[in-house]
One Martini backbone bead per residue (centre of mass of N, CA, C, O) as a GRO file, in nm:
protein
  227
    1UNK     BB    1  16.253  -3.404  15.660
    2UNK     BB    2  15.992  -3.529  15.503
    3UNK     BB    3  15.828  -3.607  15.172
    4UNK     BB    4  15.559  -3.475  15.027
    5UNK     BB    5  15.359  -3.641  14.892
    6UNK     BB    6  15.390  -3.499  14.626
    7UNK     BB    7  15.663  -3.528  14.517
    8UNK     BB    8  15.638  -3.811  14.515
    9UNK     BB    9  15.611  -4.089  14.337
   10UNK     BB   10  15.332  -4.197  14.227
   11UNK     BB   11  15.382  -4.484  14.225
   12UNK     BB   12  15.494  -4.550  14.528
   13UNK     BB   13  15.241  -4.444  14.663
   14UNK     BB   14  15.058  -4.695  14.517
   15UNK     BB   15  15.221  -4.903  14.642
   16UNK     BB   16  15.168  -4.882  14.973
   17UNK     BB   17  14.892  -4.830  14.970
   18UNK     BB   18  14.815  -5.114  14.834
   19UNK     BB   19  14.934  -5.286  15.066
   20UNK     BB   20  14.811  -5.172  15.332
   21UNK     BB   21  14.540  -5.246  15.246
   22UNK     BB   22  14.573  -5.532  15.237
   23UNK     BB   23  14.685  -5.562  15.557
   24UNK     BB   24  14.412  -5.493  15.646
   25UNK     BB   25  14.215  -5.675  15.554
   26UNK     BB   26  14.381  -5.952  15.641
   27UNK     BB   27  14.330  -5.828  15.918
   28UNK     BB   28  14.028  -5.734  15.977
   29UNK     BB   29  13.976  -5.373  15.933
   30UNK     BB   30  13.801  -5.455  15.638
   31UNK     BB   31  13.644  -5.490  15.427
   32UNK     BB   32  13.575  -5.629  15.111
   33UNK     BB   33  13.452  -5.415  15.030
   34UNK     BB   34  13.621  -5.165  15.072
   35UNK     BB   35  13.876  -5.264  14.946
   36UNK     BB   36  13.778  -5.230  14.673
   37UNK     BB   37  13.715  -4.957  14.668
   38UNK     BB   38  13.970  -4.867  14.755
   39UNK     BB   39  14.099  -4.973  14.523
   40UNK     BB   40  13.995  -4.858  14.253
   41UNK     BB   41  14.059  -4.603  14.382
   42UNK     BB   42  14.366  -4.599  14.348
   43UNK     BB   43  14.409  -4.721  14.049
   44UNK     BB   44  14.270  -4.434  13.950
   45UNK     BB   45  14.479  -4.226  14.099
   46UNK     BB   46  14.673  -3.963  14.055
   47UNK     BB   47  14.706  -3.837  14.383
   48UNK     BB   48  14.885  -3.862  14.630
   49UNK     BB   49  14.687  -3.682  14.880
   50UNK     BB   50  14.478  -3.882  14.834
   51UNK     BB   51  14.571  -4.169  14.869
   52UNK     BB   52  14.630  -4.134  15.161
   53UNK     BB   53  14.328  -4.098  15.253
   54UNK     BB   54  14.276  -4.391  15.185
   55UNK     BB   55  14.489  -4.490  15.492
   56UNK     BB   56  14.443  -4.266  15.744
   57UNK     BB   57  14.268  -4.502  15.920
   58UNK     BB   58  14.472  -4.719  15.936
   59UNK     BB   59  14.644  -4.906  16.175
   60UNK     BB   60  14.843  -5.100  15.956
   61UNK     BB   61  15.189  -5.164  15.869
   62UNK     BB   62  15.432  -5.251  15.668
   63UNK     BB   63  15.627  -5.528  15.669
   64UNK     BB   64  15.853  -5.782  15.622
   65UNK     BB   65  15.621  -6.008  15.613
   66UNK     BB   66  15.498  -5.893  15.387
   67UNK     BB   67  15.684  -5.888  15.181
   68UNK     BB   68  15.740  -6.188  15.161
   69UNK     BB   69  15.483  -6.250  15.060
   70UNK     BB   70  15.479  -6.101  14.798
   71UNK     BB   71  15.747  -6.231  14.662
   72UNK     BB   72  15.650  -6.495  14.657
   73UNK     BB   73  15.318  -6.434  14.555
   74UNK     BB   74  15.374  -6.244  14.283
   75UNK     BB   75  15.634  -6.322  14.172
   76UNK     BB   76  15.848  -6.448  13.959
   77UNK     BB   77  16.027  -6.737  13.943
   78UNK     BB   78  16.311  -6.807  14.032
   79UNK     BB   79  16.660  -7.011  13.936
   80UNK     BB   80  17.009  -7.085  13.932
   81UNK     BB   81  17.023  -7.401  13.836
   82UNK     BB   82  17.232  -7.561  13.601
   83UNK     BB   83  16.988  -7.773  13.478
   84UNK     BB   84  16.836  -7.563  13.321
   85UNK     BB   85  16.934  -7.522  13.025
   86UNK     BB   86  16.837  -7.707  12.852
   87UNK     BB   87  16.669  -7.668  12.540
   88UNK     BB   88  16.325  -7.704  12.431
   89UNK     BB   89  16.175  -7.928  12.245
   90UNK     BB   90  15.893  -7.938  12.048
   91UNK     BB   91  15.611  -8.146  11.928
   92UNK     BB   92  15.338  -8.062  11.696
   93UNK     BB   93  15.180  -8.379  11.501
   94UNK     BB   94  14.865  -8.384  11.519
   95UNK     BB   95  14.860  -8.234  11.822
   96UNK     BB   96  14.899  -8.180  12.157
   97UNK     BB   97  15.036  -7.949  12.390
   98UNK     BB   98  15.130  -7.885  12.738
   99UNK     BB   99  15.215  -7.602  12.966
  100UNK     BB  100  15.162  -7.600  13.357
  101UNK     BB  101  15.260  -7.451  13.611
  102UNK     BB  102  15.534  -7.562  13.757
  103UNK     BB  103  15.733  -7.508  13.528
  104UNK     BB  104  16.025  -7.518  13.370
  105UNK     BB  105  16.226  -7.233  13.198
  106UNK     BB  106  16.471  -7.198  13.022
  107UNK     BB  107  16.577  -7.009  12.773
  108UNK     BB  108  16.505  -7.204  12.518
  109UNK     BB  109  16.223  -7.255  12.277
  110UNK     BB  110  16.124  -7.487  12.028
  111UNK     BB  111  15.845  -7.473  11.793
  112UNK     BB  112  15.701  -7.741  11.608
  113UNK     BB  113  15.406  -7.671  11.404
  114UNK     BB  114  15.207  -7.946  11.267
  115UNK     BB  115  14.889  -7.933  11.287
  116UNK     BB  116  14.833  -7.814  11.581
  117UNK     BB  117  14.911  -7.762  11.952
  118UNK     BB  118  14.935  -7.530  12.220
  119UNK     BB  119  15.056  -7.431  12.535
  120UNK     BB  120  15.181  -7.181  12.757
  121UNK     BB  121  15.199  -7.138  13.104
  122UNK     BB  122  15.354  -6.866  13.273
  123UNK     BB  123  15.207  -6.762  13.554
  124UNK     BB  124  15.387  -7.034  13.737
  125UNK     BB  125  15.660  -7.057  13.614
  126UNK     BB  126  16.022  -7.122  13.612
  127UNK     BB  127  16.298  -6.921  13.596
  128UNK     BB  128  16.638  -6.899  13.458
  129UNK     BB  129  16.587  -6.640  13.278
  130UNK     BB  130  16.468  -6.373  13.172
  131UNK     BB  131  16.548  -6.453  12.908
  132UNK     BB  132  16.334  -6.581  12.631
  133UNK     BB  133  16.368  -6.776  12.380
  134UNK     BB  134  16.102  -6.817  12.108
  135UNK     BB  135  16.078  -7.066  11.847
  136UNK     BB  136  15.876  -7.070  11.583
  137UNK     BB  137  15.701  -7.318  11.384
  138UNK     BB  138  15.421  -7.292  11.191
  139UNK     BB  139  15.202  -7.514  11.010
  140UNK     BB  140  14.874  -7.484  11.068
  141UNK     BB  141  14.874  -7.369  11.360
  142UNK     BB  142  14.838  -7.343  11.738
  143UNK     BB  143  14.963  -7.054  11.948
  144UNK     BB  144  14.997  -7.036  12.299
  145UNK     BB  145  15.027  -6.764  12.523
  146UNK     BB  146  15.042  -6.735  12.893
  147UNK     BB  147  15.033  -6.410  13.085
  148UNK     BB  148  15.122  -6.212  13.337
  149UNK     BB  149  15.142  -5.844  13.390
  150UNK     BB  150  15.448  -5.947  13.479
  151UNK     BB  151  15.531  -5.989  13.206
  152UNK     BB  152  15.706  -5.967  12.871
  153UNK     BB  153  15.613  -5.935  12.495
  154UNK     BB  154  15.805  -6.008  12.217
  155UNK     BB  155  15.769  -5.988  11.797
  156UNK     BB  156  15.902  -6.177  11.556
  157UNK     BB  157  15.754  -6.241  11.263
  158UNK     BB  158  15.676  -6.455  10.988
  159UNK     BB  159  15.372  -6.404  10.803
  160UNK     BB  160  15.176  -6.689  10.628
  161UNK     BB  161  14.903  -6.663  10.614
  162UNK     BB  162  14.931  -6.548  10.936
  163UNK     BB  163  14.859  -6.518  11.291
  164UNK     BB  164  14.942  -6.234  11.545
  165UNK     BB  165  14.821  -6.203  11.889
  166UNK     BB  166  14.904  -5.932  12.097
  167UNK     BB  167  14.760  -5.821  12.427
  168UNK     BB  168  15.039  -5.759  12.564
  169UNK     BB  169  15.210  -5.499  12.712
  170UNK     BB  170  15.501  -5.363  12.652
  171UNK     BB  171  15.694  -5.309  12.919
  172UNK     BB  172  15.480  -5.247  13.154
  173UNK     BB  173  15.394  -5.062  13.455
  174UNK     BB  174  15.441  -5.166  13.751
  175UNK     BB  175  15.436  -5.237  14.126
  176UNK     BB  176  15.522  -5.573  14.153
  177UNK     BB  177  15.831  -5.583  13.999
  178UNK     BB  178  16.196  -5.630  14.019
  179UNK     BB  179  16.155  -5.900  13.811
  180UNK     BB  180  16.093  -5.958  13.435
  181UNK     BB  181  16.033  -6.115  13.233
  182UNK     BB  182  16.127  -6.180  12.874
  183UNK     BB  183  15.972  -6.265  12.542
  184UNK     BB  184  16.094  -6.415  12.259
  185UNK     BB  185  15.939  -6.410  11.966
  186UNK     BB  186  16.049  -6.628  11.691
  187UNK     BB  187  15.930  -6.654  11.351
  188UNK     BB  188  15.694  -6.887  11.174
  189UNK     BB  189  15.379  -6.817  11.030
  190UNK     BB  190  15.139  -7.091  10.833
  191UNK     BB  191  14.846  -7.055  10.857
  192UNK     BB  192  14.873  -6.991  11.109
  193UNK     BB  193  14.920  -6.906  11.492
  194UNK     BB  194  14.984  -6.636  11.767
  195UNK     BB  195  14.861  -6.614  12.104
  196UNK     BB  196  14.873  -6.346  12.326
  197UNK     BB  197  14.705  -6.362  12.729
  198UNK     BB  198  14.573  -6.265  12.954
  199UNK     BB  199  14.392  -6.380  13.274
  200UNK     BB  200  14.535  -6.189  13.480
  201UNK     BB  201  14.526  -5.926  13.631
  202UNK     BB  202  14.663  -5.721  13.865
  203UNK     BB  203  14.369  -5.686  14.051
  204UNK     BB  204  14.318  -6.011  14.082
  205UNK     BB  205  14.572  -6.085  14.185
  206UNK     BB  206  14.580  -5.906  14.462
  207UNK     BB  207  14.298  -5.987  14.527
  208UNK     BB  208  14.400  -6.310  14.592
  209UNK     BB  209  14.657  -6.218  14.798
  210UNK     BB  210  14.468  -6.107  15.020
  211UNK     BB  211  14.298  -6.365  15.017
  212UNK     BB  212  14.558  -6.543  15.107
  213UNK     BB  213  14.660  -6.388  15.337
  214UNK     BB  214  14.401  -6.398  15.519
  215UNK     BB  215  14.369  -6.701  15.572
  216UNK     BB  216  14.655  -6.723  15.711
  217UNK     BB  217  14.608  -6.576  15.944
  218UNK     BB  218  14.378  -6.729  16.035
  219UNK     BB  219  14.493  -6.952  16.104
  220UNK     BB  220  14.679  -6.883  16.312
  221UNK     BB  221  14.524  -6.788  16.515
  222UNK     BB  222  14.410  -7.098  16.554
  223UNK     BB  223  14.640  -7.189  16.675
  224UNK     BB  224  14.678  -6.975  16.877
  225UNK     BB  225  14.441  -7.104  17.047
  226UNK     BB  226  14.455  -7.418  17.071
  227UNK     BB  227  14.747  -7.341  17.259
   0.00000   0.00000   0.00000
């Protein structure tokens, strides 16, 4: 006999409901407006039975392919290659340095920033280890770290007339990731700044994933018709 919805963990039920909303929207079973409305209701809801009611009229259930697409598009990317174990050292002296896109993140990064700026965007990065140590030595420099909500960040720095702004909640709960990278930022900031921020919320990531899945299924149907 199945466990009743009210006795199941809330986050698990919420994850399943959101998955079902995404799948049915991507196959055209509900409109974009209905998807947005129900998605907002799902995130705000704290009752398992009410959550299940949001998808009671939807015909499609998630399948292995859906979960494969979700894992490849939503979760942080990892590589097991041992060729990327060398530490990365970034030097910015009266200059700027930026990393973004699918760049390889080693286990240890050292930033020496003197009167310059660095920007590391980890949203689409490929991690070699779940724990990344970032050593910062910043003198009148600006260091910015951009993360998604499924990447955790801790800071432990010595600041001398410097500032550290961490807008990323540490170890926040999420139903999108089984393995979460953790950035550990340490070092010293003298007359400089460190800024950790999120550019895309979980809801924005989910909506982007749903639209990408919809485009994928639409293209597959068109290719099938053409053959």
